[in-house]
Coordinates of C-alpha atoms in Angstrom, one line a residue:
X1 CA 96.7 -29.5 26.0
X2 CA 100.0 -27.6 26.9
X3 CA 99.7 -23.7 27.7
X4 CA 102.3 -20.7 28.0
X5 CA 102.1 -18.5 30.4
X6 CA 100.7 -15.2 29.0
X7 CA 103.6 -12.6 29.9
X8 CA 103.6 -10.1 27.1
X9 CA 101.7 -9.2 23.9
X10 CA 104.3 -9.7 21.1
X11 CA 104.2 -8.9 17.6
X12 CA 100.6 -9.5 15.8
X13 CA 98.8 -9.2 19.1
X14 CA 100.2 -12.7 20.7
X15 CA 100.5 -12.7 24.5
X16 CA 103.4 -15.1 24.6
X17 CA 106.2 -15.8 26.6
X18 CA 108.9 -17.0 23.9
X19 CA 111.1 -15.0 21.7
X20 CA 113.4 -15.8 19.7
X21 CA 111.3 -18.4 17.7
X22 CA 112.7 -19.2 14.4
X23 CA 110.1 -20.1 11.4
X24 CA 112.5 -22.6 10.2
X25 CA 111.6 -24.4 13.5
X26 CA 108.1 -25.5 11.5
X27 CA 109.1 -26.9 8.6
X28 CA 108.4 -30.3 7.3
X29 CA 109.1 -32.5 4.4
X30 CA 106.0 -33.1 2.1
X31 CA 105.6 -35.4 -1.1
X32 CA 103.9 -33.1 -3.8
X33 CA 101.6 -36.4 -4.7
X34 CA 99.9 -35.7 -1.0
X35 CA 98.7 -32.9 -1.8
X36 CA 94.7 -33.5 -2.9
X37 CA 94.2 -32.2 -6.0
X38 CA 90.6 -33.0 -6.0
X39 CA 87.7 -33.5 -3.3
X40 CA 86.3 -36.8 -1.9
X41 CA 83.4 -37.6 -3.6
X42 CA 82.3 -37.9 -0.3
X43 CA 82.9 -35.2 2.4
X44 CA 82.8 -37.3 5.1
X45 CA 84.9 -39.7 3.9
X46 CA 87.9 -38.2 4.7
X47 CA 90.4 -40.2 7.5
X48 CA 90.9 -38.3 10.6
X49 CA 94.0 -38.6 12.9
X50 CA 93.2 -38.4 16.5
X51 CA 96.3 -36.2 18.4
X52 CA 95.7 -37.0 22.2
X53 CA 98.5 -34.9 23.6
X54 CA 97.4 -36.3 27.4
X55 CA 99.0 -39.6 26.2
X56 CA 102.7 -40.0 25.5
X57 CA 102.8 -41.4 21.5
X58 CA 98.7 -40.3 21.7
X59 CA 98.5 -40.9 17.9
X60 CA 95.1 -42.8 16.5
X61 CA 94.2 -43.1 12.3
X62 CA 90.2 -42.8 12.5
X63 CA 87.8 -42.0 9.8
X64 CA 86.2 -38.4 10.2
X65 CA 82.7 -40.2 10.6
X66 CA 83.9 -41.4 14.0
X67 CA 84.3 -37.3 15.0
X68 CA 80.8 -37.1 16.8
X69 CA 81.6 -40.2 18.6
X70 CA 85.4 -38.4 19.3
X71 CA 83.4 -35.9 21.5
X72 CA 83.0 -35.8 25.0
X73 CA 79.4 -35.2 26.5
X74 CA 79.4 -31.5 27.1
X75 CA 81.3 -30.0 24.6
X76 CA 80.6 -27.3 22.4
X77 CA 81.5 -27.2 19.0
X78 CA 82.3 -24.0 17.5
X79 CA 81.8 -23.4 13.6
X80 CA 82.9 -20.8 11.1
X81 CA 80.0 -19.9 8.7
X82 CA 81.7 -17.6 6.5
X83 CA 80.3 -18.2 2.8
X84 CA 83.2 -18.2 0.6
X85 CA 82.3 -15.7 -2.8
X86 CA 83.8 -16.3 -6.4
X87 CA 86.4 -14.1 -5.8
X88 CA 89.0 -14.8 -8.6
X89 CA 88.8 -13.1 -11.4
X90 CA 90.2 -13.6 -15.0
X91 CA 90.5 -10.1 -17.6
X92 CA 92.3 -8.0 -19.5
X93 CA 94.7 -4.8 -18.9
X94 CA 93.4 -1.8 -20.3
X95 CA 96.7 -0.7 -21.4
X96 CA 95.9 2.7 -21.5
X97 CA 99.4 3.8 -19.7
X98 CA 101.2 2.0 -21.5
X99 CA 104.0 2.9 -24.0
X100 CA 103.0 3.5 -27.8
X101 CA 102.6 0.2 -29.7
X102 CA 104.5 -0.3 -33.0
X103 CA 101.9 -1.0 -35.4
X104 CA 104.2 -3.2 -37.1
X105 CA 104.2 -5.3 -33.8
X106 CA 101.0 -6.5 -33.3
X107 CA 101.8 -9.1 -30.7
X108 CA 103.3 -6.2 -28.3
X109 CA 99.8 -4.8 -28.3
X110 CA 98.2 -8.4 -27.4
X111 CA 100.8 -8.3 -24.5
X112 CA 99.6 -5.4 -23.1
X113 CA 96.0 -6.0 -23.2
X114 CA 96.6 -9.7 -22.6
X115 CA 95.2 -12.4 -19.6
X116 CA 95.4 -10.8 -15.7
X117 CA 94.2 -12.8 -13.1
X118 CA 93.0 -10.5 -9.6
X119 CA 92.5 -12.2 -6.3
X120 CA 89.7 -10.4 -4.6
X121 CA 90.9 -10.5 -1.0
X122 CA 88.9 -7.9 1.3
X123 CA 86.1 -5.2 0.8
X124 CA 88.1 -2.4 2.2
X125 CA 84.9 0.6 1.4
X126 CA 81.6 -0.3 -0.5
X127 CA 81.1 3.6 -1.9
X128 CA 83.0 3.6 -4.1
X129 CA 83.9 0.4 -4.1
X130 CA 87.1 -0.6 -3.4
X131 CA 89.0 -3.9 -2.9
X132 CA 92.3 -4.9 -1.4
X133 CA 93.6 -7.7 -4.3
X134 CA 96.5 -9.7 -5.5
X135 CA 97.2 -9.5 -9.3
X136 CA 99.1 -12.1 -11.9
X137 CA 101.6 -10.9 -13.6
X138 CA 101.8 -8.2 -10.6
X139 CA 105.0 -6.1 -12.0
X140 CA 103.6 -5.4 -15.1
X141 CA 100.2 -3.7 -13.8
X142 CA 100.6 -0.4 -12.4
X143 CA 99.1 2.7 -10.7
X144 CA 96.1 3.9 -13.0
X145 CA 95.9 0.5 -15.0
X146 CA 92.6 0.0 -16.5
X147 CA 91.0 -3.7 -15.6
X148 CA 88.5 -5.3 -17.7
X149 CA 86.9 -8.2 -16.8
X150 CA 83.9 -10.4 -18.1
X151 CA 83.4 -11.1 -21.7
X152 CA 81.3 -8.0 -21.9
X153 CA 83.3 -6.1 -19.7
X154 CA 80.8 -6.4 -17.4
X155 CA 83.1 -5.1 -14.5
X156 CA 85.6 -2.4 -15.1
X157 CA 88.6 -1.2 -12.2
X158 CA 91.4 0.9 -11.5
X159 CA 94.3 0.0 -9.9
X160 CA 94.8 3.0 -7.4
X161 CA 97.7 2.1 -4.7
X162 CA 100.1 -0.5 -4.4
X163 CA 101.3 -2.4 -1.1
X164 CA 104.7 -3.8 0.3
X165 CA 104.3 -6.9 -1.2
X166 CA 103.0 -6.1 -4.7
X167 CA 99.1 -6.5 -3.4
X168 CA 97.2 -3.7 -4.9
X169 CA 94.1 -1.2 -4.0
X170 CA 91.4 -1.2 -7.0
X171 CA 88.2 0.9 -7.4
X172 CA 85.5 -0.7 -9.4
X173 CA 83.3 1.2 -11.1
X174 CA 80.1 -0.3 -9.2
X175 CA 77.0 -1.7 -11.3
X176 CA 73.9 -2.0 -9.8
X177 CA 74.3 -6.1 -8.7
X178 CA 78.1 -6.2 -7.8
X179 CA 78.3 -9.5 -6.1
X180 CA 75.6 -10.6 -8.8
X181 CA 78.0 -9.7 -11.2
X182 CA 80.7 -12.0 -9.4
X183 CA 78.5 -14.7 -9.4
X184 CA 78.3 -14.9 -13.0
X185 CA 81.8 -14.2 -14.2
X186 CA 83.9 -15.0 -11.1
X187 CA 85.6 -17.9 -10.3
X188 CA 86.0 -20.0 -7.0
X189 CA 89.1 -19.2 -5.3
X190 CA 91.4 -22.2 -4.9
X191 CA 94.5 -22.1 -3.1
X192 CA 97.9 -21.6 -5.8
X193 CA 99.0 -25.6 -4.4
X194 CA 95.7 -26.9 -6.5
X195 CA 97.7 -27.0 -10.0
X196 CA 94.4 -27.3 -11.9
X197 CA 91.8 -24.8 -13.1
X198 CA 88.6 -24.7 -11.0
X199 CA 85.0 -26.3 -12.4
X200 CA 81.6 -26.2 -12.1
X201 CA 81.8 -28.4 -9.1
X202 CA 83.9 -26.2 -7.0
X203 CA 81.4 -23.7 -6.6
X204 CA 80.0 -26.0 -4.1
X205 CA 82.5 -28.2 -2.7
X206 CA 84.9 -25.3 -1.4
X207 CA 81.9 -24.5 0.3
X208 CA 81.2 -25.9 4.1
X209 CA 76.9 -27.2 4.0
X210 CA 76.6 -24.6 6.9
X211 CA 78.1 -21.6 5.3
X212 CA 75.5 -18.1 5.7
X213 CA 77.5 -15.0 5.5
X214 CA 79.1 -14.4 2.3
X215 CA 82.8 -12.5 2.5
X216 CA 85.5 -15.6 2.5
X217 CA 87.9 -15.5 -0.2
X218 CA 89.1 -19.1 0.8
X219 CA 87.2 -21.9 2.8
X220 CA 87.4 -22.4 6.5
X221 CA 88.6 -26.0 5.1
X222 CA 88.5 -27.9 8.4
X223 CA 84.3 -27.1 7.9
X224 CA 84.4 -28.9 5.1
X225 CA 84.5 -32.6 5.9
X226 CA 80.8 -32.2 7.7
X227 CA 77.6 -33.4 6.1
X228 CA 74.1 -33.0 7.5
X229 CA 74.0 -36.8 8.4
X230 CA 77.3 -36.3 10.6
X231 CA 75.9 -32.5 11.9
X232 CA 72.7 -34.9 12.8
X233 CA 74.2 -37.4 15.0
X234 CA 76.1 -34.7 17.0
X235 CA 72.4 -33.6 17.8
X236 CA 71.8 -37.0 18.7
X237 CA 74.8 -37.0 21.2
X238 CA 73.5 -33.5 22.5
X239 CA 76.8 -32.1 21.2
X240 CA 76.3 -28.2 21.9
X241 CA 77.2 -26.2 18.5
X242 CA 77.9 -22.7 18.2
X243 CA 78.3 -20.5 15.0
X244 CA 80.4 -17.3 15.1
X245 CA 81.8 -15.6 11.5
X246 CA 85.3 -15.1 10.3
X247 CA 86.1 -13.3 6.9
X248 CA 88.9 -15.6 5.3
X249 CA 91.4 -13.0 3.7
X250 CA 95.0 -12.4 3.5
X251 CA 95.7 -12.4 7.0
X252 CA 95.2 -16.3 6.5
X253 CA 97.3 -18.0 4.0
X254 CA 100.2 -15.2 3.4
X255 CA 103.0 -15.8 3.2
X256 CA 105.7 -15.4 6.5
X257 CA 108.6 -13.3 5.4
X258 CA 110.3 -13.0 8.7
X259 CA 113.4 -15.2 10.0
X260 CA 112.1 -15.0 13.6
X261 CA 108.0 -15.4 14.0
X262 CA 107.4 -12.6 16.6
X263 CA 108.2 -10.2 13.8
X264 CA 105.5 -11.7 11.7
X265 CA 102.3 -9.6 11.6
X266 CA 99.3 -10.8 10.6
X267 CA 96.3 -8.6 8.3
X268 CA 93.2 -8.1 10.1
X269 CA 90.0 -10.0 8.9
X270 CA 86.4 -9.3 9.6
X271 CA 84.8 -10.9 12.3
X272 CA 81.3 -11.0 14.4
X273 CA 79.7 -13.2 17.1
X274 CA 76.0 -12.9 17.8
X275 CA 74.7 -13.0 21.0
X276 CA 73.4 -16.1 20.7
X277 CA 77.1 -17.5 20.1
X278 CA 78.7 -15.7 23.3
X279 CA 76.0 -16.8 25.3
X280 CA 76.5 -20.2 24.7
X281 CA 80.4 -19.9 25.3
X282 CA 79.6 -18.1 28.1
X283 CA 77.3 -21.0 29.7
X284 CA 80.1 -23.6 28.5
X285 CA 82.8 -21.8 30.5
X286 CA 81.1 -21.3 33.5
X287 CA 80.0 -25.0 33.4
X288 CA 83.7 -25.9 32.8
X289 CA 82.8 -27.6 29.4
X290 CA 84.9 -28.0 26.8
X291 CA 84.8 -25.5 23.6
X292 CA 86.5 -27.2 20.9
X293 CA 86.8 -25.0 17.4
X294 CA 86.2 -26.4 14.3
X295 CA 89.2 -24.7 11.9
X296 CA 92.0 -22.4 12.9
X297 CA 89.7 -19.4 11.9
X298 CA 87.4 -20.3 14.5
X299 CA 90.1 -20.5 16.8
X300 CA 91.4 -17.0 16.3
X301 CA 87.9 -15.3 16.2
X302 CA 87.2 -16.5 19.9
X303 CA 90.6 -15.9 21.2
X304 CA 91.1 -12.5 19.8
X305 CA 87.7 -11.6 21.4
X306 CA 88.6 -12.9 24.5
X307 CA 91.6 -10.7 24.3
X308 CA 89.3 -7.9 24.0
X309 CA 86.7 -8.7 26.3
X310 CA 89.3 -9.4 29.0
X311 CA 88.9 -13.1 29.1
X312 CA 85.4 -12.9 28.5
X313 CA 83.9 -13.9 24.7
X314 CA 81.1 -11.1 24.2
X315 CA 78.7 -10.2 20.9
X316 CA 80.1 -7.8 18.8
X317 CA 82.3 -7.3 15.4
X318 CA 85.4 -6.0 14.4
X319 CA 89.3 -6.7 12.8
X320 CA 91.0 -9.5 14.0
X321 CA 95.0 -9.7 13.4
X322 CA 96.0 -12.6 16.5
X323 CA 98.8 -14.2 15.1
X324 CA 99.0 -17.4 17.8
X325 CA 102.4 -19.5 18.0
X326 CA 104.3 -21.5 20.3
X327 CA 103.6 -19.7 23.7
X328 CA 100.3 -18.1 23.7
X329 CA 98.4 -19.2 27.0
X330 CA 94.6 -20.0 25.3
X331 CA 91.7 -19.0 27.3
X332 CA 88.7 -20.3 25.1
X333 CA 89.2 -23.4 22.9
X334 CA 90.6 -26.6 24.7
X335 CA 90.0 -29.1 21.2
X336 CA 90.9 -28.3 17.4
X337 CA 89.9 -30.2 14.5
X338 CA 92.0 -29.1 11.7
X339 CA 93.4 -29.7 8.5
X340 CA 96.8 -30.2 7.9
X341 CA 98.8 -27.0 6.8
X342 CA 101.3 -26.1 4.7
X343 CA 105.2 -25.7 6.2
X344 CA 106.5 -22.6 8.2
X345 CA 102.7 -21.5 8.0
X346 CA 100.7 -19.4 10.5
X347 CA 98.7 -22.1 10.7
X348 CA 100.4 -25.0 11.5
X349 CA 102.4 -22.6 13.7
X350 CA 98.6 -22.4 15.4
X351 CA 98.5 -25.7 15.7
X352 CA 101.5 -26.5 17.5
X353 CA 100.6 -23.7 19.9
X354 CA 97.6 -25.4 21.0
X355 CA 98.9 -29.3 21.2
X356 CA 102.5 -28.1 21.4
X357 CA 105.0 -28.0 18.8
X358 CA 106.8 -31.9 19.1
X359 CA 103.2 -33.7 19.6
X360 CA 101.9 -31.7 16.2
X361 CA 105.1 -32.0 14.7
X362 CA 105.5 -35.8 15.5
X363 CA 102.1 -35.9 14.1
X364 CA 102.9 -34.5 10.7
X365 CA 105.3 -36.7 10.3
X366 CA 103.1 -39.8 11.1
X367 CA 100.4 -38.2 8.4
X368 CA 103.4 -38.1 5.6
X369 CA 103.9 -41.7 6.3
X370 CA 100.8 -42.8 6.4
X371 CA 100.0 -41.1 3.3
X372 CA 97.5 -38.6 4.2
X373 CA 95.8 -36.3 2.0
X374 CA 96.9 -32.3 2.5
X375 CA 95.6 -29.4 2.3
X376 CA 92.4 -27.5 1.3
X377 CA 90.5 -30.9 -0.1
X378 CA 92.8 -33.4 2.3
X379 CA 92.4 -35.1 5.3
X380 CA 92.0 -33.4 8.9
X381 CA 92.9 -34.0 12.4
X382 CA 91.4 -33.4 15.9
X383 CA 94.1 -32.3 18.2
X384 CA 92.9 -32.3 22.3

């Protein structure tokens, strides 16, 4: 696993040695029919290419049951078990600030009251209660709009500031079971590249079997391919795992904006390790064991906190904003199983970080000929 040598922290909080590096660099050519549109009926079932970046063409099609067997004796497996919460919601404007309505045009008045849709992304105060979202159609719905949603109404907000890039600040108007209340009339939050509404069944397939601690707005996706059968034979291996928490929010899948990556900056997201968790990476590290991160989120939750903790992984919770590309010397994880990511992403730029950006790239373009699923409910990869 290639490293750079730590020389500077750049923009976003990465302590790389490369400027200068163009987002362009990461893109890649994707049939739209790869991208899965649907879960496997079974999680496990998902193929799983092995990236060996020790060994020159180190490229290997498995099966994701063959992960536990992947493993080396030793290693500690790392898991995000963030609970993703139905965070889209579907309402109505208020259109209270709106221009007077010709009564002789009834439609205009069904415009401005018509469909919204509001991506919960992050809980920025509980009292009141306020959320940082993103809202469809976003230039018609403005400061001091009125948001209805439920077919009672059951939640009502106001939109009260507005961000760079159209995300807005709204203040709910808090009953006494919030998150109850999104249970019942929220929906689960799939990514805009799924071109179908959500069902019934979504509620728990974007859902990893191990998540606990509710806050995600999208799933730690590489989590999802595990089953309790496969979680059981790593026992039987006496494969070490570890759980820390990583709030998926904005910080994950937006968009970069930038020509040149180190003037990308990344939102912070909420994250905590228990002392159970450091004490375990602890132990690893001293034992000179491998700690391989299941998902990118995973990956940025220990390294950030090893930036903090100067080098050391320690209990504790907080805002993490580490945007990792090409050039940031790692100092926890030494293995990644991953998903594949969309192009000129912060993630895949992650990615190519930690098995360096020709072996990953060379490896996306072996998973587009071999016709690999993509995405959220696709395929994965374990890159060492």
């Amino acid at each position: 696993m290639p490293e750079g040598a730590a020389s500077r922290r750049g923009v976003g909080g990465c302590p790389c040695n490369l400027e200068g590096v163009l987002v362009s660099d990461f893109h890649y050519e994707l049939p739209e029919e790869l991208i899965a549109q649907e879960p496997l009926a079974d999680r496990a079932g998902s193929r799983l290419l092995h990236v060996d970046t020790a060994k020159a063409g180190g490229l290997e099609d498995r099966q994701f049951r063959e992960f536990p067997e992947l493993l080396r004796p030793g290693d500690l497996v790392v898991f995000n078990n963030t609970r993703v919460f139905p965070a889209r919601l579907y309402g109505r404007r208020g259109g209270m600030r709106s221009q007077p309505v010709s009564a002789q045009n009834p439609a205009a008045r069904e415009f401005l009251q018509g469909r919204i849709e509001v991506l919960l992304t992050r809980q920025v105060q509980r009292e009141p209660n306020e959320w940082e979202c993103l809202v469809r159609p976003g230039r018609k719905i403005g400061l001091g709009e009125q948001l209805f949603f439920g077919e009672h109404d059951e939640l009502q907000a106001e939109v009260i500031s507005r961000g760079e890039f159209g995300e807005r600040r709204i203040r709910f108007a808090a009953p006494p079971d919030f998150f109850g209340v999104l249970e019942k009339i929220g929906h689960a939050p799939l990514p805009p590249y799924i071109s179908r509404e959500d069902s019934s069944g979504d509620r728990e397939r974007y859902q990893t079997v191990y998540a606990r601690e509710r806050g995600s707005v999208a799933a730690p996706t590489a989590g999802l391919h595990f089953t309790p059968e496969i979680l059981a034979r790593m026992r039987e291996r006496a494969i070490e795992t570890a759980e820390v928490t990583l709030h998926v929010g904005l910080g994950t899948f937006q968009p970069v904006r930038v020509e040149r990556v180190e003037e990308h900056r990344l939102h912070s997201e909420a994250y905590s390790i228990s002392e159970e968790a450091a004490e375990k990476i602890a132990r690893a590290r001293r034992e000179s064991r491998r700690v391989v991160a299941v998902g990118t989120t995973t990956v940025r939750t220990l390294e950030y906190a090893a930036l903090q903790g100067n080098g050391e992984v320690r209990a504790g919770s907080g805002e993490a904003n580490l945007f990792i590309y090409p050039g940031y010397k790692f100092q926890v994880v030494r293995a990644l199983l991953t998903n594949f990511h969309l192009p000129q992403s912060t993630l895949l730029m992650l990615v190519c970080a930690l098995g360096g950006k020709e072996n990953v790239m060379l490896a996306y373009g072996h998973a587009v000929r071999e016709r690999y699923r993509f995405y959220s409910y696709g395929d994965c990869m374990l890159v060492e």
